[in-house]
PDB file of C-alpha atoms in Angstrom:
ATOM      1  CA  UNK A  20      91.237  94.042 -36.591  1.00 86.00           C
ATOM      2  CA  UNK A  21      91.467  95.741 -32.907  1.00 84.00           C
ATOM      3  CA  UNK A  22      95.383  94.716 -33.262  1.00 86.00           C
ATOM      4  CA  UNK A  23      95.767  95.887 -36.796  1.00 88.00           C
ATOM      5  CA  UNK A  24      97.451  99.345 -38.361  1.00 90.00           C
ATOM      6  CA  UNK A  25      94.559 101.402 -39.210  1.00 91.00           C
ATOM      7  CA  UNK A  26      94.763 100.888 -42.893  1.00 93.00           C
ATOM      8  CA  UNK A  27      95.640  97.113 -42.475  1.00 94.00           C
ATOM      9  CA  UNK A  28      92.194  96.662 -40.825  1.00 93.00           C
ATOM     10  CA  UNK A  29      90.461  99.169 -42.816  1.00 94.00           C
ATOM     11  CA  UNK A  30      91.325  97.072 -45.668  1.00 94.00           C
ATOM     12  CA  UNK A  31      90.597  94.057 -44.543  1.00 95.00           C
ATOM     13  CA  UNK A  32      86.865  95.215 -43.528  1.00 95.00           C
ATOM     14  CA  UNK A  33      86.608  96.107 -47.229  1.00 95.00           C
ATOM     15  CA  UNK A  34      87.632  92.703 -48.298  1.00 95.00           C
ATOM     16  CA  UNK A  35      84.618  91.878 -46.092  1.00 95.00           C
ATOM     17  CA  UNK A  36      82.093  94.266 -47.941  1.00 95.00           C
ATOM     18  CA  UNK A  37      83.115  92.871 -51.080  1.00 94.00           C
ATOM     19  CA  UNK A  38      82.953  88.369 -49.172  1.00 94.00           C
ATOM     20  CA  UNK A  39      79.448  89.359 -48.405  1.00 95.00           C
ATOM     21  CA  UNK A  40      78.306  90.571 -51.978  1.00 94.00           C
ATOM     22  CA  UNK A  41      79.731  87.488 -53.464  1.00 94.00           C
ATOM     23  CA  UNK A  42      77.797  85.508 -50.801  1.00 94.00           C
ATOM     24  CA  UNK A  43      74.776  87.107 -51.789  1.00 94.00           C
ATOM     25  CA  UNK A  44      75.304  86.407 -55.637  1.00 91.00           C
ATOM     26  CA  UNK A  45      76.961  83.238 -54.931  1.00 92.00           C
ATOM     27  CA  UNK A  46      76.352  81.707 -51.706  1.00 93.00           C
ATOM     28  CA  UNK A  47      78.292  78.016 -51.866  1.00 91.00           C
ATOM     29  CA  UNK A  48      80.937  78.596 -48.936  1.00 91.00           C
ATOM     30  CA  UNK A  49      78.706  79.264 -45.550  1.00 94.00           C
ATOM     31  CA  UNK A  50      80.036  78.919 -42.606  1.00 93.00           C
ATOM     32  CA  UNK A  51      78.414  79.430 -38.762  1.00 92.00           C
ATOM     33  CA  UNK A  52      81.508  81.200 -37.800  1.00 91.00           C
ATOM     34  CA  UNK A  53      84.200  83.933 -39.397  1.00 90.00           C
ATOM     35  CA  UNK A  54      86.377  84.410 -35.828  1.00 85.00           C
ATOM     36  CA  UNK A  55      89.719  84.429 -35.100  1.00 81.00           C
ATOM     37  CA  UNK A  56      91.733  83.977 -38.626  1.00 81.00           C
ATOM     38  CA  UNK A  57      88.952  83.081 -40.594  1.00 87.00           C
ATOM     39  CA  UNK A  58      89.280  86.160 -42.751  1.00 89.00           C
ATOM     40  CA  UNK A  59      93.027  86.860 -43.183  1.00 89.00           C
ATOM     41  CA  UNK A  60      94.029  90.590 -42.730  1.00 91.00           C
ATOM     42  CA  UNK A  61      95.367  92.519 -45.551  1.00 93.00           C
ATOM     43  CA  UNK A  62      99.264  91.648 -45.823  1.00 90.00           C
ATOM     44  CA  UNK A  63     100.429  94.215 -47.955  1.00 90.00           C
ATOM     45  CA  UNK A  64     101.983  91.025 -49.426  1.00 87.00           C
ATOM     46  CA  UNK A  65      99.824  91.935 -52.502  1.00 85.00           C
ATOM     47  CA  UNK A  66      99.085  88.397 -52.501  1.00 88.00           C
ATOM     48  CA  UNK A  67      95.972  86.885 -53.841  1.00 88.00           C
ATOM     49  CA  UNK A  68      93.940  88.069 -50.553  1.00 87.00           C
ATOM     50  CA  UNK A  69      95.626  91.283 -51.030  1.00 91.00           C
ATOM     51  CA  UNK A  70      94.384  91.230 -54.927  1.00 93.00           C
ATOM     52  CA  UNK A  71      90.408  90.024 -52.732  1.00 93.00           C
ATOM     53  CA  UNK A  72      90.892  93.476 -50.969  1.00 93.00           C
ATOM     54  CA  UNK A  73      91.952  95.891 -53.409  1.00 95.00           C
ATOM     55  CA  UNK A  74      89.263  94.757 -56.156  1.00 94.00           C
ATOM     56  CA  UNK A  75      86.872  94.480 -53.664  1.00 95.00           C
ATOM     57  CA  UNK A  76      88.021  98.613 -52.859  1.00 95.00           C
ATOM     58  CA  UNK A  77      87.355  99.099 -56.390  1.00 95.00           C
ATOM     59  CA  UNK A  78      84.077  97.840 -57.087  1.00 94.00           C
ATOM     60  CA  UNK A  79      83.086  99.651 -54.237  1.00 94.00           C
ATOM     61  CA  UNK A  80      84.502 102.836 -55.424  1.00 95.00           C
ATOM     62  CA  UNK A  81      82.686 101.992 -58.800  1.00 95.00           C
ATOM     63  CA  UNK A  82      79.639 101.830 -57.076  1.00 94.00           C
ATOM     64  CA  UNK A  83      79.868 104.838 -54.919  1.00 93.00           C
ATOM     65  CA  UNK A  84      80.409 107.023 -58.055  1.00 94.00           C
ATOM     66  CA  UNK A  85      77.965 104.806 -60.251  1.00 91.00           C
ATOM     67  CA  UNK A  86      75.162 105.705 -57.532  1.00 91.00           C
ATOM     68  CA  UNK A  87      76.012 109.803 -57.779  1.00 91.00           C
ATOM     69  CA  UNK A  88      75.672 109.714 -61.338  1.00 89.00           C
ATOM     70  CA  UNK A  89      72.727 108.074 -61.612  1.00 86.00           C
ATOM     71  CA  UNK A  90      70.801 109.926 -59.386  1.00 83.00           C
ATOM     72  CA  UNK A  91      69.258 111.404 -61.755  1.00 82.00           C
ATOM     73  CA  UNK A  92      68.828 108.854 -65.005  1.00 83.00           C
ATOM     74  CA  UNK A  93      68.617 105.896 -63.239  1.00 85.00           C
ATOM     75  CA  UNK A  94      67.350 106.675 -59.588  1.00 88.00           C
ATOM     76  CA  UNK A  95      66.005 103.117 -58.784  1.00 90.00           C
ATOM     77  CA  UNK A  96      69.534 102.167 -59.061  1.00 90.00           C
ATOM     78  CA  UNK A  97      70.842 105.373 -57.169  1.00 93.00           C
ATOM     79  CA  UNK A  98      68.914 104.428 -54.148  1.00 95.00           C
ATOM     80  CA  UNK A  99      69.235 100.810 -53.805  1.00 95.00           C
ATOM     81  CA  UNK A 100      73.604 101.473 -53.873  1.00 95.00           C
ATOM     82  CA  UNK A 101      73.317 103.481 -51.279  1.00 94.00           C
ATOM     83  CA  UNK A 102      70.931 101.991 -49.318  1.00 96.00           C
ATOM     84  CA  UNK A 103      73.416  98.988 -49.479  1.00 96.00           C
ATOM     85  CA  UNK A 104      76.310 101.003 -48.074  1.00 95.00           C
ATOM     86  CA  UNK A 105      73.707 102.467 -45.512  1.00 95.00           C
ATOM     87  CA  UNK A 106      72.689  99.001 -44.383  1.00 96.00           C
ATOM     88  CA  UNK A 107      76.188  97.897 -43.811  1.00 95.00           C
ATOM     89  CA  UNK A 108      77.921 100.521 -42.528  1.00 95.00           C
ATOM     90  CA  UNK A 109      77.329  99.736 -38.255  1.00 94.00           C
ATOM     91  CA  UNK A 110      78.385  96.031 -39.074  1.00 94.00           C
ATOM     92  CA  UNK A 111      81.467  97.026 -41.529  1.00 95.00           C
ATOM     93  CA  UNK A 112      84.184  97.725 -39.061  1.00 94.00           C
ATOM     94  CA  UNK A 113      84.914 101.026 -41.483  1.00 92.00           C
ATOM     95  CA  UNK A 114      83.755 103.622 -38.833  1.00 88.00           C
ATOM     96  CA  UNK A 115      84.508 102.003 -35.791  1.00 86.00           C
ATOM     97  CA  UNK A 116      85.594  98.384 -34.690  1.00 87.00           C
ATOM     98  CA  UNK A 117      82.048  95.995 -33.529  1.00 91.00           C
ATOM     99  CA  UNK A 118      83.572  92.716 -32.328  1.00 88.00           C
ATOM    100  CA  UNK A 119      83.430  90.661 -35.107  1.00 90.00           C
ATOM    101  CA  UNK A 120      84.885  90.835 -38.134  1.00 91.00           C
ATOM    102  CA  UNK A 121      82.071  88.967 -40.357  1.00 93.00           C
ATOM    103  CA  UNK A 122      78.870  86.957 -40.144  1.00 93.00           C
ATOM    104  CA  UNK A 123      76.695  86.636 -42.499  1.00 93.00           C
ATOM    105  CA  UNK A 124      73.994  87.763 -40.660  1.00 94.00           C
ATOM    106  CA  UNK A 125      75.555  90.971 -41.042  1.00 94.00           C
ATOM    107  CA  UNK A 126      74.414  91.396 -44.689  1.00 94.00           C
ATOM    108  CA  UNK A 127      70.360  90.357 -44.083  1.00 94.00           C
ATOM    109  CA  UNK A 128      69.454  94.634 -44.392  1.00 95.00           C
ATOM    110  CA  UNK A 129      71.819  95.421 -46.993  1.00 95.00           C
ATOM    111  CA  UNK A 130      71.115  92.167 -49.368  1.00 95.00           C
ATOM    112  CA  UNK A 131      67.479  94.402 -49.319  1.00 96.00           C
ATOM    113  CA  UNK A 132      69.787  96.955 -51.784  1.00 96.00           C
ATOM    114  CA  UNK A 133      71.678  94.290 -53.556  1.00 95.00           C
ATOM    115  CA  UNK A 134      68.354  92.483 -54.504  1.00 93.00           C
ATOM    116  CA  UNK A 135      67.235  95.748 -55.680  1.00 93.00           C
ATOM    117  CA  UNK A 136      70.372  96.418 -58.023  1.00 92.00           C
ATOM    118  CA  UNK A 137      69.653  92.732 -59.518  1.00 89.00           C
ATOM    119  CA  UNK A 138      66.007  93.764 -59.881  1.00 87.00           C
ATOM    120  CA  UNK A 139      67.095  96.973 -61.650  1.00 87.00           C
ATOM    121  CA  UNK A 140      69.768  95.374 -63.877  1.00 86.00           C
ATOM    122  CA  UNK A 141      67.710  92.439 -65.098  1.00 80.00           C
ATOM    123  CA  UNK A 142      64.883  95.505 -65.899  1.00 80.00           C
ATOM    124  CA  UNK A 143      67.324  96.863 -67.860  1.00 79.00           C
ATOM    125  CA  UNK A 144      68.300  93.785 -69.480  1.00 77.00           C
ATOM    126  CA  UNK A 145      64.455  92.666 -70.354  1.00 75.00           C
ATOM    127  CA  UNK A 146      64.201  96.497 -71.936  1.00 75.00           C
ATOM    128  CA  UNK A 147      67.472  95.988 -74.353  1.00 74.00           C
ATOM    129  CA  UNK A 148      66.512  92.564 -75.135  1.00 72.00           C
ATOM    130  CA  UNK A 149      62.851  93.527 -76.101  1.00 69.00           C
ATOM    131  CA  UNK A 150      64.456  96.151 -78.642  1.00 63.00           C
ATOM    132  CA  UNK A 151      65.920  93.345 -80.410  1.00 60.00           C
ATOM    133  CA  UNK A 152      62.755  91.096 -80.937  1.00 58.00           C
ATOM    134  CA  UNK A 153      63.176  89.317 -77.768  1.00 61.00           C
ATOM    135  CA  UNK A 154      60.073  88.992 -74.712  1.00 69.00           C
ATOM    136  CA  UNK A 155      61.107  90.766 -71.655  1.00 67.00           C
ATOM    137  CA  UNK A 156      58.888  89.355 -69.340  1.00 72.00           C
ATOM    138  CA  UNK A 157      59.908  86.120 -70.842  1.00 76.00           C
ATOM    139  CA  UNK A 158      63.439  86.383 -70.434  1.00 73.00           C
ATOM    140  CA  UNK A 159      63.522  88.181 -66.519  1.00 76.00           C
ATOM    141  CA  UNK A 160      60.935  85.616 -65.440  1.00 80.00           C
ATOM    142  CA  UNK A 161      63.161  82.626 -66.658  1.00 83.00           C
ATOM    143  CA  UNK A 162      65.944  84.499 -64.998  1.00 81.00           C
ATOM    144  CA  UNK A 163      64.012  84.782 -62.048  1.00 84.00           C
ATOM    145  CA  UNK A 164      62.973  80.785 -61.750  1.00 91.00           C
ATOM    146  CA  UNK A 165      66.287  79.629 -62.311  1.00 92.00           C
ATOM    147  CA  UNK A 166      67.605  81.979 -59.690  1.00 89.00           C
ATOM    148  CA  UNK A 167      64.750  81.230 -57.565  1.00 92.00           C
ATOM    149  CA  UNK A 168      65.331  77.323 -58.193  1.00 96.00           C
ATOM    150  CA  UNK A 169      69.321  77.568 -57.361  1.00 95.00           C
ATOM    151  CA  UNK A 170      68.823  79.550 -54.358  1.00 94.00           C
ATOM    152  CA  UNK A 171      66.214  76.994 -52.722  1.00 96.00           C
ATOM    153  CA  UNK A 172      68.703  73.897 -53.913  1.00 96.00           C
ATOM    154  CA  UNK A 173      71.061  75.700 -51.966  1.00 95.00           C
ATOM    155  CA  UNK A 174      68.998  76.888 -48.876  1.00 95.00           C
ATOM    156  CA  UNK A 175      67.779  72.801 -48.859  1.00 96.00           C
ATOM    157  CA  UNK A 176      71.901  71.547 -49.117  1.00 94.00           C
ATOM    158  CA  UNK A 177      72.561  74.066 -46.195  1.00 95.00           C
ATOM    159  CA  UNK A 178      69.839  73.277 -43.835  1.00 95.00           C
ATOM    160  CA  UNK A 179      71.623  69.695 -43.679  1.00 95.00           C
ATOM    161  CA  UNK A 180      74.019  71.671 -42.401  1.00 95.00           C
ATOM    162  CA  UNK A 181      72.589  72.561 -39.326  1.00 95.00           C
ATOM    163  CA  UNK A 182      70.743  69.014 -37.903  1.00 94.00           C
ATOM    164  CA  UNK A 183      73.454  68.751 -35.507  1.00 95.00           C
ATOM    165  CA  UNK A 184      76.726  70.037 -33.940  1.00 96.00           C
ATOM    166  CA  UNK A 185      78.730  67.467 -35.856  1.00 97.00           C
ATOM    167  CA  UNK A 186      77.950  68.733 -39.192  1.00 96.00           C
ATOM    168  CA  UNK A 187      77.615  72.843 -38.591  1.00 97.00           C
ATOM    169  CA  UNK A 188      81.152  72.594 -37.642  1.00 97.00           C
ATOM    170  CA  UNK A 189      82.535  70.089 -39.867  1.00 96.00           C
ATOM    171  CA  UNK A 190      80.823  72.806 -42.956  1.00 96.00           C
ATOM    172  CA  UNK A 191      82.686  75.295 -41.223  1.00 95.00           C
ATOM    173  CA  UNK A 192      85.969  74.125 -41.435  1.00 95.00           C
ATOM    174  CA  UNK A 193      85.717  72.939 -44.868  1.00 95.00           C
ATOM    175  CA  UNK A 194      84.799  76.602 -45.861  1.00 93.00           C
ATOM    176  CA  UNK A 195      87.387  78.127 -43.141  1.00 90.00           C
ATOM    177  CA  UNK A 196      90.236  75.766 -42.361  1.00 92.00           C
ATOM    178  CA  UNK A 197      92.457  78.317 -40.316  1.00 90.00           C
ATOM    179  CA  UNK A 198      89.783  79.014 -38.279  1.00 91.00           C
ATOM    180  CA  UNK A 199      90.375  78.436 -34.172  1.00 93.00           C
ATOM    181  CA  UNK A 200      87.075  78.550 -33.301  1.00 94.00           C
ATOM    182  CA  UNK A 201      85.226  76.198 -35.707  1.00 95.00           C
ATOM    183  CA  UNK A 202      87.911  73.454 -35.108  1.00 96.00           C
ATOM    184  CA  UNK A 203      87.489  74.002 -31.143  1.00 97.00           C
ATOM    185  CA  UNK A 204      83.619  73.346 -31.584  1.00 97.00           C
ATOM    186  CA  UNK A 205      84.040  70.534 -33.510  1.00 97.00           C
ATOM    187  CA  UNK A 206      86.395  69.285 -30.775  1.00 98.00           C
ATOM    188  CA  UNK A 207      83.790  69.365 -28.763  1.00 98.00           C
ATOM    189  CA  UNK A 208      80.854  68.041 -30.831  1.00 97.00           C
ATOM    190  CA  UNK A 209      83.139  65.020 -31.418  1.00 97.00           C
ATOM    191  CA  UNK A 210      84.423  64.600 -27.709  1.00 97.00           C
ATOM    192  CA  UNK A 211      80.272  64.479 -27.190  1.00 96.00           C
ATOM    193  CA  UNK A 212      80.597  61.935 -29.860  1.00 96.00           C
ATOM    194  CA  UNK A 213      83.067  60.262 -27.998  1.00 96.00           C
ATOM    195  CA  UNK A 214      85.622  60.314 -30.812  1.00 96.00           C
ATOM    196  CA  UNK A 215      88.597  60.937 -28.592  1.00 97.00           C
ATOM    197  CA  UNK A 216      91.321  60.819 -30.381  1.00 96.00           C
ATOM    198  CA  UNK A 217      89.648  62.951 -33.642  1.00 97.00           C
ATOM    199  CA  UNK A 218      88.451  65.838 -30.893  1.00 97.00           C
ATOM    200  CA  UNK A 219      92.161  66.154 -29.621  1.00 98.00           C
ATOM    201  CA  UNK A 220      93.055  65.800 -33.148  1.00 97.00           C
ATOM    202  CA  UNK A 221      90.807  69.088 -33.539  1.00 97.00           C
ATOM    203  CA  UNK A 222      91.932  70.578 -30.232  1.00 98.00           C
ATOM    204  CA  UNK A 223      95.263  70.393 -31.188  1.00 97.00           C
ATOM    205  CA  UNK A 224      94.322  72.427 -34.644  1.00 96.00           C
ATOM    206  CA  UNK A 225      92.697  74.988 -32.878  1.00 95.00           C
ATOM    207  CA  UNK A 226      95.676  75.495 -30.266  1.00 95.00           C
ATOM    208  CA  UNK A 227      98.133  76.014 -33.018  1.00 93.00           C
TER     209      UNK A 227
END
């Protein structure tokens, strides 16, 4: 981002924003490391990273004015946008360039707002549903187990992840191929390994 235009990178840090929601919602691809081209920049290619960027500027735009308007009617809401936007904004790379374009770490104070939204909207859902004959406890505490039961299978899978050097860094370049960094460590895990010829293999990688 530091060698960017300023609207190349200030896209790109958007594109970001909207990588970390989806993590929240959907966290499959986790990786220990988003350096060095990990998270292309914005090409003005309008490619399908281009189409990330823009629709991730939209939903946030969305959500900006969605949070005004519904300071009023739907204030639980209201509050937990913007305290998402809040949360992120020192880590975003928006204001002012940090060092690091993403971790995930980055999102652990503004996933507080996101799990609020969820909270709201499956309120909301449970209210509509109960209108139409249906329980709304019932149906936002089954949502809630089977989120609850998906995120766990998930935290489980991903603390495999971490028993050793080897297998952080192999997860990492499965979820981020082009990135120098992650195929550098695993050079090294391997070369501790001593799996020559895969660490220069890896080396090699990282160097192009």
């Amino acid at each position: 981002l530091a060698g960017a235009g300023f609207w190349t990178a200030r896209l790109t840090a958007v594109k970001v924003i909207g990588n970390l929601a989806w993590l929240f919602f959907w966290p499959v691809h986790l990786s220990a490391d988003y350096s060095f081209n990990a998270v292309p920049l914005f090409g003005w290619r309008f490619d399908g990273e281009d189409a990330m960027a823009l629709l991730a500027l939209a939903l946030c735009l969305v959500s900006a004015l969605a949070a005004v308007r519904w300071r009023r009617r739907r204030r639980t809401a209201s509050f937990f946008i913007g305290f998402f936007f809040v949360a992120i904004a020192p880590t975003a790379n928006l204001l002012m360039p940090i060092g690091s374009i993403m971790a995930e770490r980055f999102l652990y104070l503004g996933s507080i707002g996101l799990a609020g939204c969820a909270v709201a909207a499956l309120r909301l859902l449970g209210k509509r549903m109960s209108r139409r004959g249906l329980t709304a406890r019932r149906v936002v505490r089954g949502a809630t187990v089977v989120a609850c039961l998906a995120f766990a299978a998930r935290t489980y899978a991903r603390n495999l992840d971490w028993r050793d050097e080897y297998h952080l860094w192999t997860s990492a370049v499965k979820v981020s191929p082009a990135a120098a960094r992650a195929h550098n460590n695993l050079g090294i895990a391997l070369m501790e390994m001593r799996r020559v010829p895969e660490a220069i293999a890896e080396f090699e990688t990282a160097l192009r």
